[in-house]
Coordinates of C-alpha atoms in Angstrom, one line a residue:
X1 CA -3.5 11.9 -21.7
X2 CA -0.3 12.6 -23.5
X3 CA 1.5 16.0 -23.8
X4 CA 1.9 15.5 -27.5
X5 CA 1.3 12.8 -30.1
X6 CA 5.0 12.2 -30.6
X7 CA 6.5 12.5 -27.1
X8 CA 7.5 8.8 -27.1
X9 CA 8.5 8.5 -30.7
X10 CA 11.9 6.8 -30.8
X11 CA 12.5 7.9 -27.2
X12 CA 15.3 5.7 -25.6
X13 CA 13.6 4.3 -22.6
X14 CA 15.1 1.9 -20.0
X15 CA 12.7 -0.5 -18.2
X16 CA 14.1 -2.5 -15.2
X17 CA 12.0 -5.4 -14.0
X18 CA 10.5 -5.9 -17.4
X19 CA 9.8 -9.6 -16.8
X20 CA 7.4 -8.7 -13.9
X21 CA 3.7 -8.3 -14.1
X22 CA 3.6 -4.5 -14.5
X23 CA 6.9 -4.5 -16.5
X24 CA 5.5 -6.6 -19.3
X25 CA 2.4 -4.5 -19.7
X26 CA 4.4 -1.3 -19.5
X27 CA 6.8 -2.4 -22.2
X28 CA 3.9 -3.2 -24.5
X29 CA 2.4 0.2 -23.8
X30 CA 5.7 2.0 -24.5
X31 CA 6.1 0.1 -27.8
X32 CA 2.6 1.0 -28.8
X33 CA 3.5 4.7 -28.2
X34 CA 6.6 4.4 -30.4
X35 CA 9.4 4.3 -27.7
X36 CA 12.8 2.8 -28.3
X37 CA 12.7 0.4 -25.4
X38 CA 15.7 -1.2 -23.6
X39 CA 14.9 -3.9 -21.0
X40 CA 17.4 -4.6 -18.2
X41 CA 16.9 -8.2 -17.3
X42 CA 18.6 -10.4 -14.7
X43 CA 16.7 -13.7 -15.1
X44 CA 15.0 -15.2 -18.1
X45 CA 11.3 -15.9 -17.4
X46 CA 10.0 -17.8 -20.4
X47 CA 6.3 -17.5 -19.4
X48 CA 6.4 -13.8 -18.5
X49 CA 4.1 -11.5 -20.5
X50 CA 7.2 -9.8 -21.9
X51 CA 8.2 -13.0 -23.7
X52 CA 4.8 -14.6 -24.3
X53 CA 3.4 -11.5 -26.0
X54 CA 6.4 -11.3 -28.3
X55 CA 7.3 -7.9 -27.0
X56 CA 10.8 -9.1 -26.2
X57 CA 11.5 -9.4 -30.0
X58 CA 10.8 -5.6 -30.4
X59 CA 13.1 -4.3 -27.6
X60 CA 16.8 -4.3 -26.9
X61 CA 17.8 -6.6 -24.0
X62 CA 20.7 -6.0 -21.7
X63 CA 21.5 -8.6 -18.9
X64 CA 22.7 -7.6 -15.5
X65 CA 21.7 -6.7 -12.0
X66 CA 20.3 -3.4 -10.7
X67 CA 22.7 -3.6 -7.8
X68 CA 25.6 -3.2 -10.3
X69 CA 26.2 0.5 -10.9
X70 CA 28.9 -0.1 -13.5
X71 CA 26.5 -2.1 -15.5
X72 CA 23.8 0.6 -15.1
X73 CA 26.1 3.4 -16.1
X74 CA 27.2 1.4 -19.2
X75 CA 23.6 0.9 -20.3
X76 CA 22.6 4.5 -19.7
X77 CA 25.6 5.7 -21.7
X78 CA 25.7 3.2 -24.6
X79 CA 22.0 3.4 -25.3
X80 CA 21.8 7.2 -24.5
X81 CA 18.8 6.6 -22.3
X82 CA 16.4 9.5 -22.0
X83 CA 13.7 8.0 -19.7
X84 CA 14.0 5.4 -17.0
X85 CA 11.2 3.3 -15.6
X86 CA 12.5 1.6 -12.5
X87 CA 10.3 -1.4 -11.5
X88 CA 12.9 -4.0 -10.6
X89 CA 12.3 -5.4 -7.1
X90 CA 11.8 -8.5 -5.0
X91 CA 8.0 -8.2 -4.7
X92 CA 6.9 -11.2 -2.8
X93 CA 6.2 -10.7 0.9
X94 CA 6.8 -14.3 1.9
X95 CA 10.3 -14.3 0.3
X96 CA 11.1 -11.0 2.0
X97 CA 10.2 -12.5 5.4
X98 CA 12.5 -15.5 4.7
X99 CA 15.3 -13.6 2.9
X100 CA 15.4 -10.0 4.1
X101 CA 18.9 -9.3 3.1
X102 CA 18.5 -10.2 -0.6
X103 CA 15.3 -8.2 -0.6
X104 CA 17.0 -5.2 0.9
X105 CA 19.9 -5.5 -1.6
X106 CA 17.5 -5.5 -4.5
X107 CA 14.9 -3.1 -3.4
X108 CA 17.0 -0.6 -1.4
X109 CA 20.6 -0.8 -2.7
X110 CA 19.3 -1.4 -6.3
X111 CA 17.4 1.9 -6.1
X112 CA 20.3 4.0 -4.9
X113 CA 22.6 2.4 -7.4
X114 CA 20.2 3.2 -10.3
X115 CA 19.6 6.8 -9.1
X116 CA 23.3 7.4 -8.6
X117 CA 24.0 6.1 -12.1
X118 CA 21.3 8.4 -13.4
X119 CA 22.8 11.4 -11.5
X120 CA 26.0 11.0 -13.5
X121 CA 24.3 10.5 -16.8
X122 CA 24.1 13.5 -19.2
X123 CA 21.1 12.1 -21.1
X124 CA 18.6 11.0 -18.5
X125 CA 15.7 13.5 -18.3
X126 CA 12.9 11.6 -16.5
X127 CA 12.9 8.8 -14.0
X128 CA 9.8 7.1 -12.7
X129 CA 10.5 4.9 -9.6
X130 CA 8.1 2.2 -8.3
X131 CA 7.3 2.4 -4.6
X132 CA 4.2 0.8 -3.2
X133 CA 1.3 1.4 -0.8
X134 CA 3.2 -1.0 1.4
X135 CA 5.7 1.9 2.0
X136 CA 3.2 3.5 4.3
X137 CA 3.2 0.5 6.7
X138 CA 0.3 -0.2 9.0
X139 CA -1.3 3.2 9.6
X140 CA -4.4 3.9 11.7
X141 CA -5.5 6.8 9.5
X142 CA -7.0 5.8 6.2
X143 CA -7.0 6.4 3.3
X144 CA -3.3 7.0 2.8
X145 CA -2.4 10.4 1.3
X146 CA 1.1 11.3 0.0
X147 CA 1.9 13.1 3.3
X148 CA 1.2 10.1 5.4
X149 CA 4.5 9.0 7.1
X150 CA 6.3 6.1 5.6
X151 CA 6.7 3.6 8.5
X152 CA 7.0 0.1 7.2
X153 CA 7.8 -2.5 9.9
X154 CA 8.3 -5.8 8.1
X155 CA 11.0 -6.6 5.6
X156 CA 9.1 -5.9 2.3
X157 CA 7.4 -2.8 3.7
X158 CA 10.6 -1.4 5.1
X159 CA 12.4 -2.0 1.8
X160 CA 9.8 0.1 0.0
X161 CA 9.7 2.8 2.6
X162 CA 13.5 3.1 2.3
X163 CA 13.6 3.1 -1.5
X164 CA 10.9 5.7 -1.6
X165 CA 12.7 8.1 0.8
X166 CA 16.0 7.6 -1.2
X167 CA 14.2 8.6 -4.4
X168 CA 12.8 11.7 -2.6
X169 CA 16.3 12.5 -1.5
X170 CA 17.7 12.4 -5.0
X171 CA 14.8 14.6 -6.3
X172 CA 15.1 17.3 -3.6
X173 CA 18.8 17.3 -2.9
X174 CA 20.3 16.8 -6.4
X175 CA 17.3 18.0 -8.5
X176 CA 17.2 14.6 -10.2
X177 CA 14.1 14.4 -12.4
X178 CA 12.6 11.5 -10.4
X179 CA 9.0 10.9 -9.4
X180 CA 7.6 8.1 -7.3
X181 CA 4.5 5.9 -7.8
X182 CA 2.7 4.3 -4.9
X183 CA 0.1 1.9 -6.3
X184 CA -2.2 -0.6 -4.7
X185 CA -1.9 -4.4 -5.5
X186 CA -1.5 -4.9 -9.2
X187 CA -3.5 -7.6 -10.9
X188 CA -4.1 -8.7 -14.5
X189 CA -3.1 -11.3 -17.0
X190 CA 0.6 -12.3 -16.7
X191 CA 0.9 -12.7 -13.0
X192 CA 2.3 -16.2 -12.7
X193 CA 2.9 -16.1 -8.9
X194 CA 0.1 -18.5 -8.0
X195 CA 0.5 -17.7 -4.4
X196 CA -1.1 -14.3 -5.0
X197 CA -4.8 -14.3 -4.4
X198 CA -6.2 -13.4 -7.9
X199 CA -4.2 -15.7 -10.2
X200 CA -4.3 -18.5 -7.5
X201 CA -8.1 -18.3 -7.2
X202 CA -8.7 -18.2 -10.9
X203 CA -6.5 -21.2 -11.5
X204 CA -8.1 -23.2 -8.7
X205 CA -11.6 -22.6 -10.1
X206 CA -10.5 -23.5 -13.6
X207 CA -9.1 -26.8 -12.2
X208 CA -12.3 -27.5 -10.3
X209 CA -10.6 -26.9 -7.0
X210 CA -11.5 -24.8 -4.0
X211 CA -9.4 -21.5 -3.9
X212 CA -7.2 -21.1 -0.9
X213 CA -7.0 -17.9 1.3
X214 CA -3.8 -17.9 3.3
X215 CA -5.1 -15.2 5.7
X216 CA -8.4 -15.2 7.6
X217 CA -10.0 -13.4 4.6
X218 CA -10.5 -10.1 6.5
X219 CA -7.5 -8.2 5.2
X220 CA -8.5 -5.2 3.2
X221 CA -6.6 -4.3 0.1
X222 CA -6.6 -1.7 -2.7
X223 CA -6.4 -3.3 -6.2
X224 CA -5.4 -1.6 -9.5
X225 CA -5.6 -3.2 -12.9
X226 CA -2.2 -3.5 -14.6
X227 CA -3.1 -1.5 -17.7
X228 CA -4.1 1.5 -15.5
X229 CA -0.7 1.2 -13.8
X230 CA 1.1 1.2 -17.1
X231 CA -0.8 4.3 -18.2
X232 CA 0.1 6.0 -14.9
X233 CA 3.8 5.5 -15.5
X234 CA 3.9 6.9 -19.0
X235 CA 1.7 9.9 -17.9
X236 CA 4.0 10.7 -15.0
X237 CA 7.1 10.5 -17.2
X238 CA 5.4 12.9 -19.7
X239 CA 4.6 15.4 -16.9
X240 CA 8.2 15.2 -15.6
X241 CA 9.4 16.5 -18.9
X242 CA 7.7 19.9 -18.5
X243 CA 7.3 20.3 -14.7
X244 CA 10.4 20.4 -12.5
X245 CA 8.1 20.9 -9.5
X246 CA 7.4 17.2 -9.7
X247 CA 11.0 16.2 -8.9
X248 CA 11.1 14.1 -5.7
X249 CA 7.3 14.0 -5.5
X250 CA 5.3 10.8 -4.9
X251 CA 1.8 10.0 -6.3
X252 CA -0.8 7.5 -5.2
X253 CA -2.5 5.6 -8.1
X254 CA -5.7 3.8 -7.2
X255 CA -9.3 3.3 -8.2
X256 CA -10.0 4.0 -4.5
X257 CA -12.0 0.8 -4.0
X258 CA -11.3 -1.2 -0.8
X259 CA -12.3 -4.9 -0.7
X260 CA -11.6 -7.7 1.7
X261 CA -9.7 -10.8 0.5
X262 CA -12.8 -12.9 1.1
X263 CA -15.1 -10.6 -0.8
X264 CA -12.6 -10.5 -3.7
X265 CA -12.5 -14.3 -3.9
X266 CA -16.3 -14.4 -3.7
X267 CA -16.5 -11.9 -6.6
X268 CA -14.2 -14.0 -8.7
X269 CA -16.2 -17.2 -7.9
X270 CA -19.4 -15.5 -9.0
X271 CA -17.8 -14.0 -12.1
X272 CA -16.7 -17.4 -13.2
X273 CA -20.1 -18.9 -12.6
X274 CA -19.4 -21.4 -9.8
X275 CA -20.4 -21.8 -6.2
X276 CA -17.3 -23.3 -4.7
X277 CA -16.4 -22.2 -1.2
X278 CA -12.8 -21.1 -0.5
X279 CA -10.5 -22.8 2.0
X280 CA -9.5 -20.2 4.7
X281 CA -6.2 -21.1 6.3
X282 CA -5.7 -18.2 8.6
X283 CA -1.9 -18.6 8.3
X284 CA -0.7 -15.2 6.9
X285 CA 1.8 -13.3 9.0
X286 CA 3.7 -10.0 8.8
X287 CA 1.1 -8.4 6.5
X288 CA -0.7 -5.1 6.9
X289 CA -4.4 -5.5 7.9
X290 CA -6.0 -2.6 6.1
X291 CA -4.9 -0.5 3.1
X292 CA -6.5 2.2 1.0
X293 CA -5.0 4.9 -1.2
X294 CA -6.3 8.4 -1.9
X295 CA -5.5 9.3 -5.5
X296 CA -6.7 13.0 -5.3
X297 CA -3.2 14.3 -5.9
X298 CA -2.8 12.3 -9.1
X299 CA -6.2 13.4 -10.4
X300 CA -5.6 17.0 -9.7
X301 CA -1.9 17.5 -10.6
X302 CA -1.6 14.9 -13.4
X303 CA -5.1 14.6 -14.8
X304 CA -5.0 10.9 -14.2
X305 CA -8.1 8.7 -13.9
X306 CA -8.3 4.9 -14.0
X307 CA -10.1 3.3 -17.0
X308 CA -10.9 0.0 -15.4
X309 CA -13.3 -0.7 -12.5
X310 CA -12.5 -3.8 -10.4
X311 CA -15.3 -5.7 -12.2
X312 CA -14.1 -4.9 -15.6
X313 CA -10.5 -5.6 -14.7
X314 CA -11.3 -9.0 -13.2
X315 CA -13.3 -9.9 -16.4
X316 CA -10.3 -9.1 -18.5
X317 CA -8.0 -11.1 -16.1
X318 CA -10.2 -14.2 -16.1
X319 CA -10.2 -14.3 -19.9
X320 CA -6.4 -14.0 -20.0
X321 CA -6.0 -17.0 -17.6
X322 CA -8.5 -19.1 -19.3
X323 CA -6.6 -18.7 -22.6
X324 CA -3.2 -19.1 -20.9
X325 CA -4.1 -22.3 -19.0
X326 CA -5.8 -23.7 -22.1
X327 CA -2.6 -23.2 -24.1
X328 CA -0.6 -24.8 -21.4
X329 CA -2.8 -27.8 -21.4
X330 CA -2.5 -28.1 -25.2
X331 CA 1.2 -27.8 -24.9
X332 CA 1.4 -30.5 -22.3
X333 CA -0.7 -32.8 -24.5
X334 CA 1.4 -32.2 -27.5
X335 CA 4.6 -33.0 -25.6
X336 CA 3.2 -36.0 -23.8
X337 CA 2.5 -37.7 -27.1
X338 CA 6.0 -37.1 -28.5
X339 CA 9.3 -38.8 -27.8
X340 CA 11.0 -36.2 -25.5
X341 CA 14.1 -36.9 -23.6
X342 CA 13.5 -37.3 -19.8
X343 CA 15.3 -34.0 -19.1
X344 CA 12.8 -32.1 -21.4
X345 CA 9.8 -33.7 -19.7
X346 CA 11.3 -32.9 -16.3
X347 CA 11.7 -29.2 -17.4
X348 CA 8.0 -29.1 -18.5
X349 CA 6.9 -30.7 -15.2
X350 CA 8.9 -28.3 -13.1
X351 CA 8.1 -25.1 -14.9
X352 CA 5.0 -24.5 -12.9
X353 CA 6.8 -24.8 -9.6
X354 CA 9.6 -22.6 -10.9
X355 CA 7.2 -19.9 -11.8
X356 CA 6.0 -19.7 -8.2
X357 CA 9.6 -18.7 -7.2
X358 CA 9.8 -15.8 -9.7
X359 CA 11.4 -12.7 -8.3
X360 CA 10.3 -9.8 -10.5
X361 CA 13.8 -8.4 -11.2

């Protein structure tokens, strides 16, 4: 629900983390609403939704790191940015466990650098900052509500707890027009980190292989379809434009459905019409056992409701990956029959491995 039909018309909007899963879908939504989108990109990710969809040809691209405040101040000033969508982060738990400092630098320092740059910008009027349900840490009382203490213990969770609190500080102390999103696990077409359970399961089934569950399958998660997430971000920015009472506030966005990892994999297996049994490795560590968000505040204060059930979202997601992997296979066959240089063939062969190392920043 938009405040007006022309709120986004030609609105200079900066999106960080545009090559990530949510970033690509958010950029497409902003473009459909008429926004003038600027994407801050550190790394080129050729198979990201931003590039594959062609959205990158309709936006302005600036290259730099969110930890560089001089870069951010230049972008905000030169493009006269009105609205900021801050999604850039290192989002992979395993990488955070292995490389905590780089995760802290991106997720925590990157947040304060961006907010400080916005504080000194005369044009910025709304900032939506991505936190996560992981910011709550492992809490005995569920579902999480926005007043639940932020108490992450492991590197990724701590990075989100800190960034969230920093954004609250800028909203309450400096009256910066920032609001915070806490969403469940995003899923949907365009997630090319095959270590994640949904894309990994779908790809395994399409290849005729058994899907792999790294944990024991009992972990309970809260999933949200990526298009619902993109709609939540644009709605929150619109509401910030007319309600200063939202400054520094956080909102949970969720379809409020909890599901175990094993049940999720079973649901995908049944949806894709197979009877393969997953391989349960029981090897996951430093992950929260049970998560569930309460989205009452977003419903009551923002008028937000998700449009996609888990079933419908998974159906859309499976179709996307079927088309994507089919196009990849066709591309491989076309190249394998041509006279490519060895370096080109090597690039094609390594691209799938490289995708797994994507850091959405």
